Coordinates of C-alpha atoms and ligand atoms in Angstrom, one line a residue:
M1 CA -12.2 -74.1 -87.3
T2 CA -10.5 -75.0 -84.4
R3 CA -7.3 -77.3 -84.1
S4 CA -7.6 -79.7 -81.7
L5 CA -5.2 -79.8 -78.4
D6 CA -5.1 -83.8 -78.2
G7 CA -1.8 -84.8 -76.9
K8 CA -1.1 -81.2 -75.4
V9 CA -0.6 -81.2 -71.5
A10 CA -1.8 -77.8 -69.7
A11 CA -1.3 -76.5 -66.2
V12 CA -3.6 -73.4 -65.3
T13 CA -2.9 -71.6 -62.0
G14 CA -5.8 -70.4 -60.0
A15 CA -8.0 -73.0 -61.6
A16 CA -10.4 -73.9 -58.7
R17 CA -12.9 -71.2 -59.9
G18 CA -13.7 -68.2 -61.8
I19 CA -11.7 -67.6 -65.1
G20 CA -9.1 -70.3 -64.3
D21 CA -12.0 -72.8 -64.1
A22 CA -13.3 -71.7 -67.8
I23 CA -9.9 -71.8 -69.0
A24 CA -9.4 -75.3 -67.6
T25 CA -12.7 -76.5 -68.9
R26 CA -12.1 -75.1 -72.3
L27 CA -8.5 -76.7 -72.8
L28 CA -9.8 -80.1 -71.5
A29 CA -13.0 -79.9 -73.9
D30 CA -10.4 -79.3 -76.8
G31 CA -8.5 -82.4 -75.8
A32 CA -5.6 -81.3 -73.5
T33 CA -4.8 -83.0 -70.3
V34 CA -5.1 -80.3 -67.8
F35 CA -3.8 -79.8 -64.4
A36 CA -5.3 -77.2 -61.9
L37 CA -2.6 -75.6 -59.7
D38 CA -4.5 -74.1 -56.9
K39 CA -3.9 -73.2 -53.3
N40 CA -7.7 -74.1 -52.7
P41 CA -9.8 -77.1 -53.7
P42 CA -12.1 -76.5 -56.7
D43 CA -15.6 -74.9 -55.9
E44 CA -16.8 -77.7 -58.7
P45 CA -14.7 -80.4 -59.4
R46 CA -14.4 -81.2 -63.1
A47 CA -14.2 -84.6 -64.3
G48 CA -10.8 -85.1 -66.2
I49 CA -9.0 -81.9 -64.5
V50 CA -6.3 -83.2 -62.1
H51 CA -6.2 -80.7 -59.1
I52 CA -2.7 -80.2 -57.9
E53 CA -2.6 -78.3 -54.5
T54 CA 0.0 -75.5 -55.3
D55 CA 0.7 -72.0 -53.7
V56 CA 2.1 -69.9 -56.8
T57 CA 3.9 -67.6 -54.4
D58 CA 6.1 -70.5 -52.7
P59 CA 8.9 -72.1 -55.1
A60 CA 9.0 -75.3 -53.2
S61 CA 5.0 -75.8 -53.9
V62 CA 5.5 -74.9 -57.5
A63 CA 8.4 -77.0 -57.8
A64 CA 6.4 -80.1 -56.5
A65 CA 3.3 -79.3 -58.7
F66 CA 5.5 -79.7 -62.0
K67 CA 7.4 -82.8 -60.7
T68 CA 3.7 -84.3 -60.3
I69 CA 2.8 -83.1 -64.0
D70 CA 6.2 -84.9 -64.9
E71 CA 5.4 -88.0 -63.4
R72 CA 1.5 -88.2 -64.2
A73 CA 1.8 -86.7 -67.9
G74 CA 5.7 -86.7 -68.9
H75 CA 5.6 -83.3 -70.5
I76 CA 4.0 -79.6 -70.4
D77 CA 3.0 -77.5 -73.5
I78 CA 0.9 -75.1 -72.3
L79 CA 1.3 -72.8 -69.0
V80 CA -1.5 -70.4 -68.1
N81 CA -0.7 -68.1 -65.1
N82 CA -4.1 -66.9 -63.9
A83 CA -3.8 -67.1 -60.1
G84 CA -4.7 -63.8 -58.5
I85 CA -6.0 -62.0 -55.4
Q86 CA -7.2 -58.6 -54.7
R87 CA -6.1 -56.4 -51.7
V88 CA -7.7 -52.8 -51.9
G89 CA -5.8 -49.7 -50.0
L90 CA -4.2 -46.4 -50.4
V91 CA -0.5 -46.1 -50.4
G92 CA 0.3 -44.8 -46.7
K93 CA -2.3 -47.1 -45.2
V94 CA -2.1 -50.5 -47.1
S95 CA 0.2 -52.9 -45.3
F96 CA 3.4 -54.1 -47.0
A97 CA 2.4 -57.5 -46.4
D98 CA -0.8 -56.9 -48.6
F99 CA 1.2 -55.1 -51.3
S100 CA 3.6 -57.9 -51.4
A101 CA 0.7 -60.5 -51.4
V102 CA -0.4 -59.2 -54.4
V103 CA 2.7 -58.8 -56.3
A104 CA 3.7 -62.3 -55.1
T105 CA 0.6 -63.8 -56.4
H106 CA 0.4 -62.1 -59.8
L107 CA 3.8 -61.6 -60.9
N108 CA 6.1 -63.9 -58.5
G109 CA 3.5 -66.4 -59.7
L110 CA 4.4 -66.0 -63.2
F111 CA 8.0 -66.2 -62.8
L112 CA 8.1 -69.3 -60.4
C113 CA 5.7 -71.2 -62.8
A114 CA 7.5 -70.3 -66.2
S115 CA 11.0 -71.1 -64.2
E116 CA 9.8 -74.5 -64.0
A117 CA 7.7 -74.7 -67.4
V118 CA 10.3 -73.0 -69.8
P119 CA 13.5 -75.5 -69.1
R120 CA 11.3 -78.5 -69.7
M121 CA 9.8 -77.0 -72.8
V122 CA 13.2 -76.2 -74.1
A123 CA 14.5 -79.7 -73.2
R124 CA 11.8 -81.6 -75.2
G125 CA 12.0 -79.3 -78.3
K126 CA 8.6 -79.2 -79.2
G127 CA 7.9 -75.5 -78.2
G128 CA 5.1 -74.3 -76.1
S129 CA 2.7 -71.6 -75.1
I130 CA 2.6 -69.4 -72.0
V131 CA -0.4 -67.4 -71.5
S132 CA -0.5 -65.1 -68.5
I133 CA -3.7 -63.3 -67.3
A134 CA -3.2 -59.6 -66.9
S135 CA -6.3 -56.9 -66.8
T136 CA -7.0 -53.5 -68.1
A137 CA -5.6 -52.4 -64.7
A138 CA -2.1 -53.0 -66.4
F139 CA -2.9 -50.1 -68.7
V140 CA -4.6 -47.7 -66.5
G141 CA -4.4 -46.4 -62.8
L142 CA -7.0 -47.7 -60.4
P143 CA -6.9 -45.8 -56.9
G144 CA -6.6 -48.2 -54.1
R145 CA -5.3 -50.8 -56.4
G146 CA -1.8 -49.8 -56.8
A147 CA -0.2 -53.1 -56.2
Y148 CA -2.7 -54.8 -58.6
C149 CA -1.7 -52.2 -61.3
A150 CA 1.9 -52.6 -60.7
A151 CA 1.6 -56.5 -60.6
K152 CA -0.4 -56.7 -63.8
A153 CA 1.7 -54.1 -65.7
G154 CA 4.7 -56.2 -64.5
I155 CA 3.0 -59.3 -66.2
L156 CA 3.1 -57.7 -69.4
G157 CA 6.9 -56.4 -68.9
L158 CA 7.9 -60.3 -68.2
T159 CA 5.8 -61.4 -71.1
R160 CA 7.6 -59.1 -73.5
A161 CA 10.9 -60.0 -72.2
L162 CA 10.4 -63.8 -71.9
S163 CA 9.0 -64.1 -75.1
L164 CA 12.3 -62.9 -76.8
E165 CA 14.4 -65.0 -74.4
V166 CA 12.7 -68.3 -75.8
A167 CA 11.5 -67.1 -79.3
T168 CA 14.0 -69.3 -81.2
S169 CA 12.8 -72.5 -79.0
G170 CA 9.4 -72.1 -80.5
I171 CA 7.9 -71.3 -77.2
R172 CA 5.4 -68.5 -77.5
V173 CA 4.5 -66.0 -74.6
N174 CA 1.6 -63.9 -74.4
A175 CA -0.7 -62.4 -72.1
V176 CA -4.7 -62.0 -72.0
A177 CA -6.1 -58.7 -70.2
P178 CA -9.7 -58.9 -69.2
G179 CA -11.9 -56.1 -68.4
F180 CA -14.5 -56.7 -65.5
T181 CA -15.6 -60.4 -65.4
R182 CA -18.3 -61.8 -63.5
T183 CA -16.8 -64.0 -60.8
K184 CA -16.2 -63.9 -57.0
F185 CA -13.2 -61.7 -57.5
I186 CA -15.6 -59.1 -58.3
D187 CA -18.2 -60.1 -55.9
Q188 CA -15.5 -59.5 -53.1
G189 CA -15.0 -55.7 -54.3
L190 CA -18.9 -55.4 -54.3
A191 CA -19.0 -56.5 -50.9
D192 CA -16.1 -54.6 -49.5
G193 CA -17.6 -51.2 -51.3
S194 CA -14.7 -50.7 -53.4
L195 CA -16.8 -51.6 -56.6
E196 CA -20.4 -50.8 -57.6
E197 CA -22.1 -52.4 -60.3
G198 CA -23.6 -49.3 -61.5
W199 CA -20.4 -47.5 -62.5
M200 CA -18.6 -50.7 -63.6
I201 CA -21.2 -51.5 -66.3
G202 CA -21.9 -47.8 -67.2
R203 CA -18.0 -47.6 -68.0
V204 CA -18.3 -50.3 -70.4
P205 CA -19.2 -49.3 -73.9
M206 CA -20.9 -52.8 -74.3
K207 CA -22.7 -52.2 -71.2
R208 CA -21.9 -55.4 -69.6
L209 CA -19.4 -57.4 -67.6
A210 CA -17.4 -60.3 -69.4
T211 CA -18.3 -63.9 -69.1
T212 CA -15.4 -66.3 -68.0
E213 CA -15.7 -68.2 -71.2
E214 CA -15.4 -64.8 -73.4
I215 CA -11.9 -64.8 -71.5
S216 CA -11.3 -68.4 -72.0
N217 CA -11.9 -68.2 -75.8
A218 CA -8.7 -65.6 -76.0
V219 CA -6.7 -67.9 -73.8
R220 CA -7.8 -70.6 -75.9
F221 CA -6.5 -69.0 -79.1
L222 CA -2.9 -68.1 -77.8
A223 CA -2.5 -71.5 -76.4
G224 CA -3.3 -73.5 -79.9
D225 CA -1.4 -73.7 -83.1
E226 CA -4.0 -71.0 -84.5
A227 CA -1.4 -68.4 -83.0
T228 CA 1.9 -70.0 -83.9
Y229 CA 3.4 -66.6 -85.0
M230 CA 2.2 -64.3 -82.2
T231 CA 4.4 -63.9 -79.3
G232 CA 5.0 -60.9 -76.6
Q233 CA 1.6 -59.7 -77.3
T234 CA -1.5 -58.9 -75.2
I235 CA -5.3 -59.5 -76.0
V236 CA -7.4 -57.1 -74.5
V237 CA -11.0 -58.6 -73.7
D238 CA -12.9 -55.8 -72.2
G239 CA -16.1 -54.9 -74.4
G240 CA -14.4 -51.5 -75.3
W241 CA -13.2 -50.2 -72.0
I242 CA -9.7 -49.5 -72.8
V243 CA -10.1 -47.6 -76.0
Q244 CA -13.0 -45.3 -74.7
G245 CA -11.8 -41.6 -74.9
I246 CA -15.1 -39.8 -73.5
P247 CA -17.6 -41.4 -71.1
E248 CA -20.7 -41.0 -73.0
A249 CA -20.9 -40.1 -76.6
P250 CA -24.0 -37.8 -77.8
T251 CA -26.9 -40.0 -79.3
W252 CA -26.3 -38.6 -82.7
L253 CA -22.7 -39.9 -82.6
Q254 CA -23.9 -43.5 -81.4
T255 CA -25.3 -46.4 -83.5
P256 CA -28.7 -47.5 -82.1
A257 CA -29.0 -50.9 -80.9
S258 CA -31.4 -51.7 -83.7
Ligands
NAD301 N1 -12.9 -61.1 -62.5 C1 -12.6 -59.8 -63.2 O1 -13.1 -59.0 -63.4 C2 -10.8 -59.7 -63.5 C3 -10.5 -58.8 -64.3 C4 -9.1 -58.5 -65.0 C5 -8.2 -59.6 -64.6 N2 -8.6 -60.8 -63.8 C6 -7.5 -61.6 -63.4 O2 -8.1 -63.0 -63.7 C7 -7.6 -63.9 -62.9 C8 -8.6 -64.8 -62.2 O3 -9.3 -63.8 -61.6 P1 -10.9 -64.4 -61.0 O4 -11.9 -63.4 -61.3 O5 -11.3 -65.7 -61.7 O6 -10.6 -64.7 -59.5 P2 -11.0 -65.7 -58.6 O7 -10.8 -65.0 -57.3 O8 -12.8 -66.1 -58.8 O9 -10.0 -66.8 -58.8 C9 -8.8 -66.8 -58.4 C10 -8.3 -68.1 -58.2 O10 -6.9 -68.1 -57.7 C11 -6.5 -68.9 -56.8 N3 -5.3 -68.3 -55.8 C12 -5.1 -67.1 -55.3 N4 -3.9 -67.1 -54.6 C13 -3.5 -68.2 -55.3 C14 -2.0 -69.0 -55.0 N5 -1.0 -68.2 -54.3 N6 -1.6 -70.3 -55.4 C15 -2.4 -70.6 -56.3 N7 -3.6 -70.2 -56.4 C16 -4.3 -69.3 -55.9 C17 -7.7 -68.8 -55.9 O11 -7.8 -70.2 -55.1 C18 -8.9 -68.9 -56.8 O12 -9.2 -70.1 -56.9 C19 -6.7 -63.2 -61.8 O13 -5.4 -63.0 -62.1 C20 -7.4 -61.8 -61.8 O14 -6.4 -60.8 -61.4 C21 -9.8 -60.7 -63.1

C-alpha cells in the first residue's frame, strides 16, 4: 500500500517532458503540490503542476525559483534533480563549452538546487527527501559521452556526501539510475547516429527500453515515507543492463519466455 504525499511540496527539475514529466505527474497523483522547474515550457501542460521557468545552471534563476515556491507553498519537502542534456563527442574534439554545459546541467544543477532546498528543510525541522536522476552511465564508460559519464558519477558522489551531511536532520538523499528510457533524449541520439535502437535493446536482458513511469515509480518510493531508512543509496532501473556479464548466454542457460 502506498502512503499518501498529501501536504508534501515537491520541486522537480527538467519536468517539462520525458522522465521529469512522469515524476511530476506521479507525485501530483499521490497528493503532493508539485512545481516543475524547467528552462523550457511543458510539452503537455498538466493541470495542477505549476511551471516555473528555471535554468538549473544559473544560481540566480534557481534562487528565484525557490523564492516562488516559498511564496506559493511556504515550504519544500521533496526535491527531484532530473534536468539533463546530452552532448556527444570525443575528448580532443568535443568543445570545453559542451563538456561544461553537461556537467553544469547535471552536477551543478543538483548542487544549486540542493543548496536552496537543504537550508529550508533543516530550518523547518520536518526532514525531506532529495532524489537525483543519475544513469547507468555513472557505472560504466560510454565512448563519446565522457562529460555525461563524469557528471552522472559525480551525482552519486555528491549524493553520498550530502546524505551524511544531513542525516541527523531527517533529510534523505538518494539517486535513481535509469537505463535507456524512451524519451526525446534518446530520440536525439537516434537522430544524430550516436545511438541505434537495435543494439540498445539487444544489450538489455529484458529486451526492451524502460518507460518513464517505470523510472518515476522508483523516484516515488525514495521520495515518500516508504523509504524512511534509506539514504545515500542508488536504485538502478535498467532491465538488468548493469549486472549482465556476458552479452548472450547459450539458450540452455536461459529460462524460456513461457
Ligand atoms: N532517457 C534515458 O534513456 C535516460 C537514461 C538515463 C538517465 N537519464 C536522465 O534522466 C533525466 C531526464 O532525461 P529525459 O530522457 O527525460 O530527457 P529529456 O531531454 O526528455 O528532458 C530533459 C528536460 O530537462 C530540461 N532541462 C535541460 N537543461 C535544463 C536546465 N539547464 N535547466 C532546467 N531544465 C533543463 C529540458 O528542458 C527537458 O525538459 C536526465 O538527467 C537524463 O540524463 C535519461
